Amino acid sequence: DQQVKQNSPSLSVQEGRISILNCDYTNSMFDYFLWYKKYPAEGPTFLISISSIKDKNEDGRFTVFLNKSAKHLSLHIVPSQPGDSAVYFCAASANNQGGKLIFGQGTELSVKP
Amino acid sequence: NAGVMQNPRHLVRRRGQEARLRCSPMKGHSHVYWYRQLPEEGLKFMVYLQKENIIDESGMPKERFSAEFPKEGPSILRIQQVVRGDSAAYFCASSMTRQGGRSTEAFFGQGTRLTVV
C-alpha cells in the first residue's frame, strides 16, 4: 500500500532551467509534507516542508506547492544547478502519528551543465 | 545530517549472526525513528521510539527485529539470525517536540549499510 507516490523515477534538466518534482498521496489524514534530498552513501537531508493549511512555501530556490483537493504536491527548483543532482524524496506525516514519515520512492534529478 | 550519529557505517555479518545498529539522536531530541532502504527502493518506516517507549512499531518485521531507546545511551536496532534479505541501508532519524505536541522535522544520520554474506 504505497500511500506516497513519486511516479517519475528520474528527471533530467539543463542547468539554469526549472526542475519540477511531483508527488501524490492517498491518505487524507496527512497534514504535513516534507522534501528530502539524498546523495549516494549519505543520509537524507531536510530541504523544505509545508503544512496542509498552506498551499505554498518558498525558501530561496526551492518552492513547494500543495494541492489538497488533488492530493498532490510538487517541488520547484529554480534555477537548477549541477549540485542539485541527487535523489529527492517526498514524505508525509499525520498529526496523530507523531513524527512518523511515510516516504515516496524517490526521483533522481540530474542537472546537466 | 550533523548531530545524528549512527555506527557502524558499514557492518558485515554472516547468515545467522546478530547485527546491532546504534543511533545517538541530536542533542535535545527525544523522538527516534528507524527506516530501512532496500536496493532500488525508497525509505520504509520501521519503528518510532521515545525514551524507554516504543510508540509505533508497525513497520517492524514480526520476528528477529527489535528496537530500544533506553533512558541512557543510544537507540539500538537489533536483528537476530540475519538473512541475506536483511542486507540494506538502515537510517535513524531524530526530532524534537514542538509546542502543541507536533514533532519537528526529522534529521537523519548517515546510515548503517548492513551486508549479510
Short mmCIF file of C-alpha atoms in Angstrom, two decimals:
data_model
loop_
_atom_site.label_atom_id
_atom_site.label_comp_id
_atom_site.label_asym_id
_atom_site.label_seq_id
_atom_site.Cartn_x
_atom_site.Cartn_y
_atom_site.Cartn_z
CA ASP A 1 0.00 0.00 0.00
CA GLN A 2 2.00 2.93 -1.34
CA GLN A 3 0.48 5.94 0.40
CA VAL A 4 3.01 8.37 -1.04
CA LYS A 5 3.96 8.03 -4.68
CA GLN A 6 6.60 9.61 -6.84
CA ASN A 7 5.80 8.32 -10.28
CA SER A 8 8.89 9.63 -12.04
CA PRO A 9 11.98 7.65 -11.07
CA SER A 10 14.26 10.10 -12.85
CA LEU A 11 14.33 13.63 -14.27
CA SER A 12 16.97 15.36 -16.35
CA VAL A 13 17.13 19.16 -16.57
CA GLN A 14 19.51 21.69 -18.08
CA GLU A 15 21.41 23.96 -15.70
CA GLY A 16 19.56 27.24 -15.15
CA ARG A 17 16.15 25.82 -16.03
CA ILE A 18 13.35 24.84 -13.64
CA SER A 19 13.16 21.39 -12.09
CA ILE A 20 9.69 20.19 -11.10
CA LEU A 21 9.40 17.09 -8.96
CA ASN A 22 5.96 15.66 -8.30
CA CYS A 23 4.41 13.65 -5.50
CA ASP A 24 0.93 12.21 -4.94
CA TYR A 25 -0.58 10.84 -1.76
CA THR A 26 -3.66 8.85 -0.90
CA ASN A 27 -4.12 9.24 2.86
CA SER A 28 -6.36 12.22 3.62
CA MET A 29 -5.07 12.23 7.22
CA PHE A 30 -1.67 13.50 6.08
CA ASP A 31 -1.32 17.12 7.11
CA TYR A 32 2.39 17.82 6.90
CA PHE A 33 4.63 17.27 3.90
CA LEU A 34 8.38 17.38 3.52
CA TRP A 35 11.02 17.09 0.83
CA TYR A 36 14.38 15.48 1.48
CA LYS A 37 17.45 15.35 -0.73
CA LYS A 38 19.78 12.39 -0.68
CA TYR A 39 23.25 11.86 -2.09
CA PRO A 40 24.66 8.33 -2.50
CA ALA A 41 26.03 6.80 0.68
CA GLU A 42 24.62 9.64 2.81
CA GLY A 43 21.50 10.13 4.87
CA PRO A 44 18.57 12.23 3.61
CA THR A 45 18.86 15.96 4.22
CA PHE A 46 15.78 18.01 5.01
CA LEU A 47 15.00 20.62 2.34
CA ILE A 48 11.62 22.21 2.83
CA SER A 49 8.21 21.44 4.32
CA ILE A 50 4.63 22.58 4.08
CA SER A 51 1.65 22.32 6.37
CA SER A 52 -1.77 21.47 4.97
CA ILE A 53 -3.07 24.88 5.99
CA LYS A 54 -0.88 26.42 3.29
CA ASP A 55 -0.67 25.91 -0.44
CA LYS A 56 2.82 27.28 -1.00
CA ASN A 57 6.09 27.59 0.88
CA GLU A 58 9.22 29.16 -0.51
CA ASP A 59 12.85 29.01 0.62
CA GLY A 60 15.38 30.51 -1.74
CA ARG A 61 15.47 28.49 -4.96
CA PHE A 62 13.07 25.90 -3.56
CA THR A 63 9.29 26.21 -3.57
CA VAL A 64 6.80 23.57 -2.55
CA PHE A 65 3.21 23.69 -3.77
CA LEU A 66 0.37 21.73 -2.19
CA ASN A 67 -2.95 20.96 -3.88
CA LYS A 68 -5.03 19.28 -1.19
CA SER A 69 -8.05 18.59 -3.37
CA ALA A 70 -5.84 16.69 -5.82
CA LYS A 71 -3.68 15.19 -3.05
CA HIS A 72 -0.67 16.39 -4.96
CA LEU A 73 2.44 18.33 -4.12
CA SER A 74 5.39 19.47 -6.13
CA LEU A 75 8.87 20.83 -5.54
CA HIS A 76 10.16 23.53 -7.87
CA ILE A 77 13.86 24.29 -8.05
CA VAL A 78 14.77 27.39 -9.99
CA PRO A 79 17.33 27.96 -11.30
CA SER A 80 18.60 24.39 -11.22
CA GLN A 81 22.29 23.86 -10.54
CA PRO A 82 24.54 20.81 -11.12
CA GLY A 83 24.94 20.48 -7.34
CA ASP A 84 21.20 19.83 -7.11
CA SER A 85 21.74 16.45 -8.75
CA ALA A 86 20.58 13.91 -6.16
CA VAL A 87 17.61 11.72 -5.27
CA TYR A 88 14.66 13.70 -3.93
CA PHE A 89 12.18 12.08 -1.57
CA CYS A 90 8.73 13.35 -0.77
CA ALA A 91 7.44 12.45 2.71
CA ALA A 92 4.18 12.92 4.58
CA SER A 93 3.03 12.68 8.16
CA ALA A 94 -0.23 12.78 10.09
CA ASN A 95 -0.64 14.70 13.32
CA ASN A 96 -1.96 11.67 15.15
CA GLN A 97 1.13 9.60 14.33
CA GLY A 98 3.85 11.71 15.91
CA GLY A 99 6.71 12.43 13.56
CA LYS A 100 6.46 9.16 11.64
CA LEU A 101 7.16 9.87 7.98
CA ILE A 102 5.89 7.93 5.00
CA PHE A 103 8.23 8.30 2.04
CA GLY A 104 7.78 8.12 -1.68
CA GLN A 105 10.11 6.02 -3.81
CA GLY A 106 12.26 8.98 -4.78
CA THR A 107 13.07 10.81 -8.01
CA GLU A 108 16.65 11.02 -9.22
CA LEU A 109 17.33 14.51 -10.53
CA SER A 110 20.21 15.09 -12.92
CA VAL A 111 21.09 18.69 -13.71
CA LYS A 112 23.34 18.92 -16.75
CA PRO A 113 25.78 21.82 -17.23
CA ASN B 1 22.86 15.41 8.95
CA ALA B 2 25.19 16.78 11.60
CA GLY B 3 24.23 15.62 15.05
CA VAL B 4 22.54 12.28 14.44
CA MET B 5 25.30 9.72 14.82
CA GLN B 6 24.99 6.18 13.58
CA ASN B 7 27.53 3.44 13.98
CA PRO B 8 28.91 1.46 12.50
CA ARG B 9 28.74 2.96 8.99
CA HIS B 10 29.27 -0.47 7.45
CA LEU B 11 28.54 -3.84 9.01
CA VAL B 12 29.15 -7.27 7.52
CA ARG B 13 27.53 -10.29 9.11
CA ARG B 14 27.31 -13.94 8.15
CA ARG B 15 23.89 -15.55 7.91
CA GLY B 16 22.64 -16.49 11.36
CA GLN B 17 24.66 -13.88 13.25
CA GLU B 18 23.26 -10.91 15.12
CA ALA B 19 23.51 -7.31 13.94
CA ARG B 20 23.37 -4.35 16.33
CA LEU B 21 22.95 -0.88 14.89
CA ARG B 22 23.36 2.18 17.10
CA CYS B 23 21.91 5.64 16.85
CA SER B 24 22.58 8.68 19.01
CA PRO B 25 19.97 11.38 18.32
CA MET B 26 20.67 15.07 18.08
CA LYS B 27 21.03 16.82 21.42
CA GLY B 28 17.63 17.71 22.80
CA HIS B 29 15.75 15.32 20.53
CA SER B 30 13.51 12.82 22.27
CA HIS B 31 12.00 11.09 19.22
CA VAL B 32 13.90 8.44 17.30
CA TYR B 33 12.82 6.72 14.09
CA TRP B 34 14.37 3.84 12.19
CA TYR B 35 13.98 3.43 8.43
CA ARG B 36 15.25 0.82 6.03
CA GLN B 37 16.19 1.35 2.41
CA LEU B 38 16.43 -1.75 0.28
CA PRO B 39 18.38 -1.52 -3.01
CA GLU B 40 16.47 0.49 -5.63
CA GLU B 41 13.68 1.33 -3.19
CA GLY B 42 12.58 4.25 -1.03
CA LEU B 43 12.83 4.54 2.73
CA LYS B 44 10.44 2.32 4.65
CA PHE B 45 9.39 3.21 8.18
CA MET B 46 10.24 0.57 10.75
CA VAL B 47 9.79 1.90 14.29
CA TYR B 48 9.25 5.10 16.26
CA LEU B 49 10.54 5.38 19.82
CA GLN B 50 10.68 7.91 22.61
CA LYS B 51 12.84 7.45 25.67
CA GLU B 52 12.17 3.95 27.06
CA ASN B 53 8.98 3.59 24.99
CA ILE B 54 8.08 2.12 21.62
CA ILE B 55 5.41 4.37 20.15
CA ASP B 56 4.83 2.74 16.77
CA GLU B 57 6.43 -0.47 15.51
CA SER B 58 4.04 -1.09 12.65
CA GLY B 59 6.90 -1.31 10.14
CA MET B 60 8.99 -3.82 12.03
CA PRO B 61 9.12 -7.41 10.79
CA LYS B 62 7.34 -9.64 13.29
CA GLU B 63 10.35 -11.82 14.03
CA ARG B 64 14.07 -11.30 14.60
CA PHE B 65 13.89 -7.47 14.74
CA SER B 66 13.74 -5.41 17.91
CA ALA B 67 14.47 -1.83 18.90
CA GLU B 68 15.05 0.05 22.11
CA PHE B 69 15.79 3.59 23.22
CA PRO B 70 16.96 3.37 26.83
CA LYS B 71 16.96 6.22 29.31
CA GLU B 72 20.73 6.44 28.97
CA GLY B 73 22.64 5.70 25.81
CA PRO B 74 21.86 5.33 22.13
CA SER B 75 18.92 3.71 20.44
CA ILE B 76 19.67 0.17 19.28
CA LEU B 77 18.17 -1.70 16.35
CA ARG B 78 18.85 -5.38 16.79
CA ILE B 79 18.49 -8.02 14.10
CA GLN B 80 18.86 -11.61 15.22
CA GLN B 81 19.79 -14.52 12.94
CA VAL B 82 20.33 -12.27 9.94
CA VAL B 83 19.46 -13.47 6.44
CA ARG B 84 20.61 -12.17 3.06
CA GLY B 85 17.33 -10.28 2.63
CA ASP B 86 18.24 -8.10 5.61
CA SER B 87 21.03 -6.51 3.57
CA ALA B 88 20.05 -2.85 3.29
CA ALA B 89 20.86 0.65 4.45
CA TYR B 90 19.35 1.39 7.85
CA PHE B 91 18.76 5.03 8.68
CA CYS B 92 18.00 6.59 12.02
CA ALA B 93 16.33 9.97 12.37
CA SER B 94 15.52 12.15 15.36
CA SER B 95 13.21 15.04 16.07
CA MET B 96 12.03 17.11 18.97
CA THR B 97 8.58 18.07 20.15
CA ARG B 98 7.21 21.47 19.26
CA GLN B 99 4.83 23.38 21.44
CA GLY B 100 1.44 21.88 20.77
CA GLY B 101 2.84 18.35 20.64
CA ARG B 102 3.74 18.07 16.96
CA SER B 103 7.29 16.92 16.36
CA THR B 104 9.70 18.97 14.29
CA GLU B 105 11.30 17.90 11.04
CA ALA B 106 13.28 14.69 11.39
CA PHE B 107 17.04 14.86 10.85
CA PHE B 108 18.79 11.78 9.58
CA GLY B 109 22.06 10.10 10.32
CA GLN B 110 24.46 8.81 7.67
CA GLY B 111 23.06 5.31 7.88
CA THR B 112 24.47 1.85 8.52
CA ARG B 113 24.96 -0.34 5.50
CA LEU B 114 24.40 -3.93 6.52
CA THR B 115 25.68 -6.67 4.26
CA VAL B 116 24.81 -10.26 5.05
CA VAL B 117 27.12 -12.80 3.43
#
